[in-house]
């Protein structure tokens, strides 16, 4: 029997039936006996001192148990910089900053009481613009920045609004620019966007009477949550239990510490009863973090043959009121600024900056949708000036696996992938040289593509582990740490186990499919960065080897053959040289029992561990080696642009990725298509809009537009290349974030290629595109309008 | 409190509800029907969609007292409906879900769309489903899944997926 | 909009559900000023969840049979207050009242249309909503009833601004009356980055009377109506000349607002585009008919 039959197949996720029937239980659905409900009271000012806070009237509302304020919880939190309070203490730093929490027996009472909490504010000057925040006399969002604890590798600057500064230097960028035949210089901007995960953040905190802190929460990384809670609350790790059911969408929002510390403390305040907090959509979009606003000022130089000689860039990430992951997003956007290319001279400065706006956090792509936005457009613009085509200019500059070095000094391994293969496949599938004529003369059709590459952005000790247990009937339980947010990792891991033991998929259960529980799961650093299948996969495969070794040891005694003669595969254990000596795997699951009753061995428990190999910190020039794999990809599109209204419609989409090894083709296609749609949203529609006082104008799903099924009226093609990753599990790499990184630049390039109009700002809404057409190529508009008007006159031709 | 008489997923029930009680909460909290989700509480996201007398409606924008006398169907109940079961199987086989939070709403709405018009073309199906948001972006797979199940709703022929 | 909303819960109220129109109007009279009518409930619940309204009584019309009627009588289509938007998506309405049909098809999504009513959409008083401009364009009337009397007024002018409707506390819009004349019509909506349209256009052409109403919603606080006489449209002249006149009129007389959805200059651009598309659709078809 061919043992490698399941890999590469289309396999539905193992929890699919729970999902279609709605019986999969999310944190959202969990309720505990005696549970109380919390409602937040939030700031109406972007920047203000809290003069006083009173809640006597709130306490009188029947059902109210307690009202908590910042004074109750003088803790500071933060995943990298402890810049975040549990509830505002002396001042508020953004509109939406939680200042109090009402705890009541039911939601109705909690909401009624929340309206009766009175806060007296003394408004302060807010700083609402990332560049203004860097000026000398800008109001400081965090005056006490010097007192905050900081994770090694991050450099906030006290006395300023700088949360982190990262620099990447290679060669001499000024010299490179001087030698360039073509210099592209421009400023690019991406607004804040909301993750818009359908399951809002929700947490149940239970500070038990035995001082064990138990959490049920919609989180991606329960071990990180546990660690941060332990640190900030001063409770030992094994007295914090985090239950992380499958989540209704994460996308980075739920990667670190959300509301867990707050609910745990509220539980304590409420007399050690469980307290549940559920955010409303408006609160989710204003009190909880968004993605950073990204401003990039870049200068790029090319030789006349199209070689990328110099890239000088300043990235300003508006981190909002607390920086959370954004200090690392800024760092990551900096060290991966050159994308898929080898650039001779590089100077990138990337800053995470505090402002009095919504805090920001990680979002799918972690700095790469941001840094690819300018980079990939620059290539098309340079190509245009050099009279080259977009594919050739990329081919000239692509990193060459086995030869190139990144600007960080990291060598590009030969097995890293096949970027040229990815590029040409994408160009071929979209037929980039063949541009159709539009159906009506006031529209134009354009094609564009964008490369992308990303590695997990993780510390050098981002470990994973796994345990494999054989059950008495030969079924296999796998215990890992990676959670389920729809990306299909548990199913992928189950497929690997089924493949390696040679048992049917149904015999394998990855316990964490239905949730991760820090007491009962194997440690993994975080479910982020597209690292799950890779890191947990390696740990799982090692656990399988370990399990097999234990089986072989017992079988050696049973068969009376040397250990190295024993094979475990296809659900059987047998002698390689004497294959008729064999027994079913299940006979060894619990040790082995001879016919006279004697038992030897014991339960088979395989264990595997993984930690990144030869990863270092990055120094002040950004040099070091800090990645475990890179996945290359490309997005290509064909769009129709209405030159009168500026509306962009996608006609065709192509997604190509070098995944190393296709494990589950169904979930890969789902990721490629789903990522395209998410990228489409931020490319064309999504934007958190603020007014001059820092209020969010569109904290709802009416005016913050997330793509719907009617926006997918186009053809999409996916292609997966397999350049095996030597140290990857079965050769595979991750893909969860890569699928949305290149969508916006691909569309912008399509617009540029068709019209010459440069789109520097997202989203490319109809109005923004129209305005750029009027500014850069007004003749296109007037010609289009005239042809439209002419078409009306033709109607009357009699 | 008022008493409402409803049939929920095939079971007749008398339920005491407040005047201002929202059907979403009655279903989830009083009756434990958690397949009905919510993401916006404002009628935008569609995750709270249930079938009321076979018509899809967003339960977060309905008062429980208003549905007195109605027949309510949710994904849990649709599992026992022969045609909906085939639709669910199609969703599973086509991978028409990722995180799963919107899946019951899509299954419920699609079942109603195919039941009322099995001849619906692609455009009509999309139009009928546009009230539900999938942030994971499984729309392409959902369209395929619904199309594949169409034959069964039309004449009982079961496409081997 | 209240910043903290939407709330998960509704404020407390007493729910009344009369069985007849008479009982409804009596109840309304009794609690006038402290009561809100619930037809579909979508609009009312939305306002209540934002705490923009918190009436003592909510009076449901769901069991009032007189308000459920959807019928043609005396050359008029009468749409009762409890007729859901989805009931208007029939092929007969598509043929006889194309402007209304297309406008309804643009309201929210089919699921919401099972819940919301035409009258409810009107009563929400969102001037750039889809129903209002279409009804104005079709010269619809509204029957407004109270305990002892009723009156019929043009729908045009009923909505004075956002949330402000020309109906007293003790009155309800019991029916919308749309005259059935020989018409061609269309409704176009340009939405981008929002569920709402940033520009909407309703055009109804009365073929026997050779006149039209081009109503532009989403441009300002109240819709703008343009009649053939306003632009000096001459049905005997060539289309091109008439279109030019329309464009000039739009340029001079329609100055849209700046808001969350769009800036005024972009809006103006799209309004022109939609208006020209609308006349093309309506008159092109008309020509084909001949």
PDB file of N, CA, C and O in Angstrom, chain A residues 645-646 757 759 765-777, chain C residues 258 262-267:
ATOM      1  N   UNK A 645     -16.007  57.176 -12.340  1.00  0.00           N
ATOM      2  CA  UNK A 645     -16.333  57.099 -10.914  1.00  0.00           C
ATOM      3  C   UNK A 645     -15.151  56.660 -10.055  1.00  0.00           C
ATOM      4  O   UNK A 645     -15.205  56.745  -8.841  1.00  0.00           O
ATOM      5  N   UNK A 646     -14.092  56.160 -10.682  1.00  0.00           N
ATOM      6  CA  UNK A 646     -12.948  55.703  -9.899  1.00  0.00           C
ATOM      7  C   UNK A 646     -13.133  54.321  -9.289  1.00  0.00           C
ATOM      8  O   UNK A 646     -12.286  53.836  -8.541  1.00  0.00           O
ATOM      9  N   UNK A 757      -1.585  56.106 -13.289  1.00  0.00           N
ATOM     10  CA  UNK A 757      -1.958  56.798 -12.052  1.00  0.00           C
ATOM     11  C   UNK A 757      -1.354  56.063 -10.851  1.00  0.00           C
ATOM     12  O   UNK A 757      -1.496  54.855 -10.720  1.00  0.00           O
ATOM     13  N   UNK A 759      -1.184  55.256  -6.989  1.00  0.00           N
ATOM     14  CA  UNK A 759      -2.023  55.286  -5.785  1.00  0.00           C
ATOM     15  C   UNK A 759      -1.140  55.113  -4.568  1.00  0.00           C
ATOM     16  O   UNK A 759      -0.623  54.034  -4.319  1.00  0.00           O
ATOM     17  N   UNK A 765     -10.485  53.667  -2.510  1.00  0.00           N
ATOM     18  CA  UNK A 765     -11.924  53.853  -2.660  1.00  0.00           C
ATOM     19  C   UNK A 765     -12.186  54.565  -3.979  1.00  0.00           C
ATOM     20  O   UNK A 765     -11.274  55.160  -4.564  1.00  0.00           O
ATOM     21  N   UNK A 766     -13.419  54.533  -4.416  1.00  0.00           N
ATOM     22  CA  UNK A 766     -13.760  55.190  -5.676  1.00  0.00           C
ATOM     23  C   UNK A 766     -13.370  56.662  -5.613  1.00  0.00           C
ATOM     24  O   UNK A 766     -12.786  57.210  -6.553  1.00  0.00           O
ATOM     25  N   UNK A 767     -13.683  57.294  -4.490  1.00  0.00           N
ATOM     26  CA  UNK A 767     -13.392  58.717  -4.397  1.00  0.00           C
ATOM     27  C   UNK A 767     -11.906  58.988  -4.446  1.00  0.00           C
ATOM     28  O   UNK A 767     -11.462  59.896  -5.157  1.00  0.00           O
ATOM     29  N   UNK A 768     -11.100  58.168  -3.733  1.00  0.00           N
ATOM     30  CA  UNK A 768      -9.646  58.393  -3.734  1.00  0.00           C
ATOM     31  C   UNK A 768      -9.080  58.205  -5.135  1.00  0.00           C
ATOM     32  O   UNK A 768      -8.227  58.977  -5.573  1.00  0.00           O
ATOM     33  N   UNK A 769      -9.533  57.175  -5.814  1.00  0.00           N
ATOM     34  CA  UNK A 769      -9.008  56.909  -7.150  1.00  0.00           C
ATOM     35  C   UNK A 769      -9.391  58.040  -8.102  1.00  0.00           C
ATOM     36  O   UNK A 769      -8.561  58.535  -8.876  1.00  0.00           O
ATOM     37  N   UNK A 770     -10.641  58.464  -8.006  1.00  0.00           N
ATOM     38  CA  UNK A 770     -11.109  59.548  -8.870  1.00  0.00           C
ATOM     39  C   UNK A 770     -10.263  60.792  -8.657  1.00  0.00           C
ATOM     40  O   UNK A 770      -9.830  61.450  -9.606  1.00  0.00           O
ATOM     41  N   UNK A 771     -10.004  61.096  -7.374  1.00  0.00           N
ATOM     42  CA  UNK A 771      -9.244  62.295  -7.064  1.00  0.00           C
ATOM     43  C   UNK A 771      -7.826  62.209  -7.631  1.00  0.00           C
ATOM     44  O   UNK A 771      -7.273  63.180  -8.136  1.00  0.00           O
ATOM     45  N   UNK A 772      -7.230  61.025  -7.569  1.00  0.00           N
ATOM     46  CA  UNK A 772      -5.880  60.863  -8.114  1.00  0.00           C
ATOM     47  C   UNK A 772      -5.883  60.949  -9.638  1.00  0.00           C
ATOM     48  O   UNK A 772      -4.951  61.488 -10.236  1.00  0.00           O
ATOM     49  N   UNK A 773      -6.923  60.421 -10.246  1.00  0.00           N
ATOM     50  CA  UNK A 773      -7.044  60.555 -11.708  1.00  0.00           C
ATOM     51  C   UNK A 773      -7.145  62.034 -12.079  1.00  0.00           C
ATOM     52  O   UNK A 773      -6.452  62.520 -12.977  1.00  0.00           O
ATOM     53  N   UNK A 774      -7.964  62.761 -11.348  1.00  0.00           N
ATOM     54  CA  UNK A 774      -8.137  64.198 -11.643  1.00  0.00           C
ATOM     55  C   UNK A 774      -6.850  64.959 -11.413  1.00  0.00           C
ATOM     56  O   UNK A 774      -6.564  65.925 -12.108  1.00  0.00           O
ATOM     57  N   UNK A 775      -6.075  64.505 -10.430  1.00  0.00           N
ATOM     58  CA  UNK A 775      -4.838  65.213 -10.099  1.00  0.00           C
ATOM     59  C   UNK A 775      -3.713  64.855 -11.074  1.00  0.00           C
ATOM     60  O   UNK A 775      -2.980  65.711 -11.524  1.00  0.00           O
ATOM     61  N   UNK A 776      -3.580  63.556 -11.371  1.00  0.00           N
ATOM     62  CA  UNK A 776      -2.430  63.099 -12.149  1.00  0.00           C
ATOM     63  C   UNK A 776      -2.706  62.979 -13.653  1.00  0.00           C
ATOM     64  O   UNK A 776      -1.825  63.229 -14.460  1.00  0.00           O
ATOM     65  N   UNK A 777      -3.917  62.519 -13.997  1.00  0.00           N
ATOM     66  CA  UNK A 777      -4.217  62.293 -15.418  1.00  0.00           C
ATOM     67  C   UNK A 777      -5.634  62.778 -15.734  1.00  0.00           C
ATOM     68  O   UNK A 777      -6.488  61.981 -16.136  1.00  0.00           O
TER      69      UNK A 777
ATOM     70  N   UNK C 258     -21.016  67.360   2.032  1.00  0.00           N
ATOM     71  CA  UNK C 258     -19.807  66.619   2.424  1.00  0.00           C
ATOM     72  C   UNK C 258     -20.214  65.784   3.614  1.00  0.00           C
ATOM     73  O   UNK C 258     -20.739  66.328   4.567  1.00  0.00           O
ATOM     74  N   UNK C 262     -18.845  60.616   1.505  1.00  0.00           N
ATOM     75  CA  UNK C 262     -18.189  61.199   0.328  1.00  0.00           C
ATOM     76  C   UNK C 262     -18.056  62.705   0.456  1.00  0.00           C
ATOM     77  O   UNK C 262     -18.770  63.342   1.205  1.00  0.00           O
ATOM     78  N   UNK C 263     -17.122  63.251  -0.318  1.00  0.00           N
ATOM     79  CA  UNK C 263     -17.007  64.712  -0.405  1.00  0.00           C
ATOM     80  C   UNK C 263     -17.966  65.203  -1.463  1.00  0.00           C
ATOM     81  O   UNK C 263     -18.346  64.457  -2.367  1.00  0.00           O
ATOM     82  N   UNK C 264     -18.300  66.491  -1.363  1.00  0.00           N
ATOM     83  CA  UNK C 264     -19.355  66.992  -2.246  1.00  0.00           C
ATOM     84  C   UNK C 264     -18.950  66.950  -3.719  1.00  0.00           C
ATOM     85  O   UNK C 264     -19.777  66.648  -4.583  1.00  0.00           O
ATOM     86  N   UNK C 265     -17.690  67.207  -4.039  1.00  0.00           N
ATOM     87  CA  UNK C 265     -17.340  67.235  -5.463  1.00  0.00           C
ATOM     88  C   UNK C 265     -17.399  65.834  -6.077  1.00  0.00           C
ATOM     89  O   UNK C 265     -17.878  65.647  -7.200  1.00  0.00           O
ATOM     90  N   UNK C 266     -16.981  64.844  -5.321  1.00  0.00           N
ATOM     91  CA  UNK C 266     -17.064  63.481  -5.841  1.00  0.00           C
ATOM     92  C   UNK C 266     -18.511  63.050  -5.985  1.00  0.00           C
ATOM     93  O   UNK C 266     -18.902  62.434  -6.977  1.00  0.00           O
ATOM     94  N   UNK C 267     -19.299  63.426  -4.991  1.00  0.00           N
ATOM     95  CA  UNK C 267     -20.719  63.088  -5.035  1.00  0.00           C
ATOM     96  C   UNK C 267     -21.379  63.673  -6.270  1.00  0.00           C
ATOM     97  O   UNK C 267     -22.178  63.031  -6.934  1.00  0.00           O
TER      98      UNK C 267
END
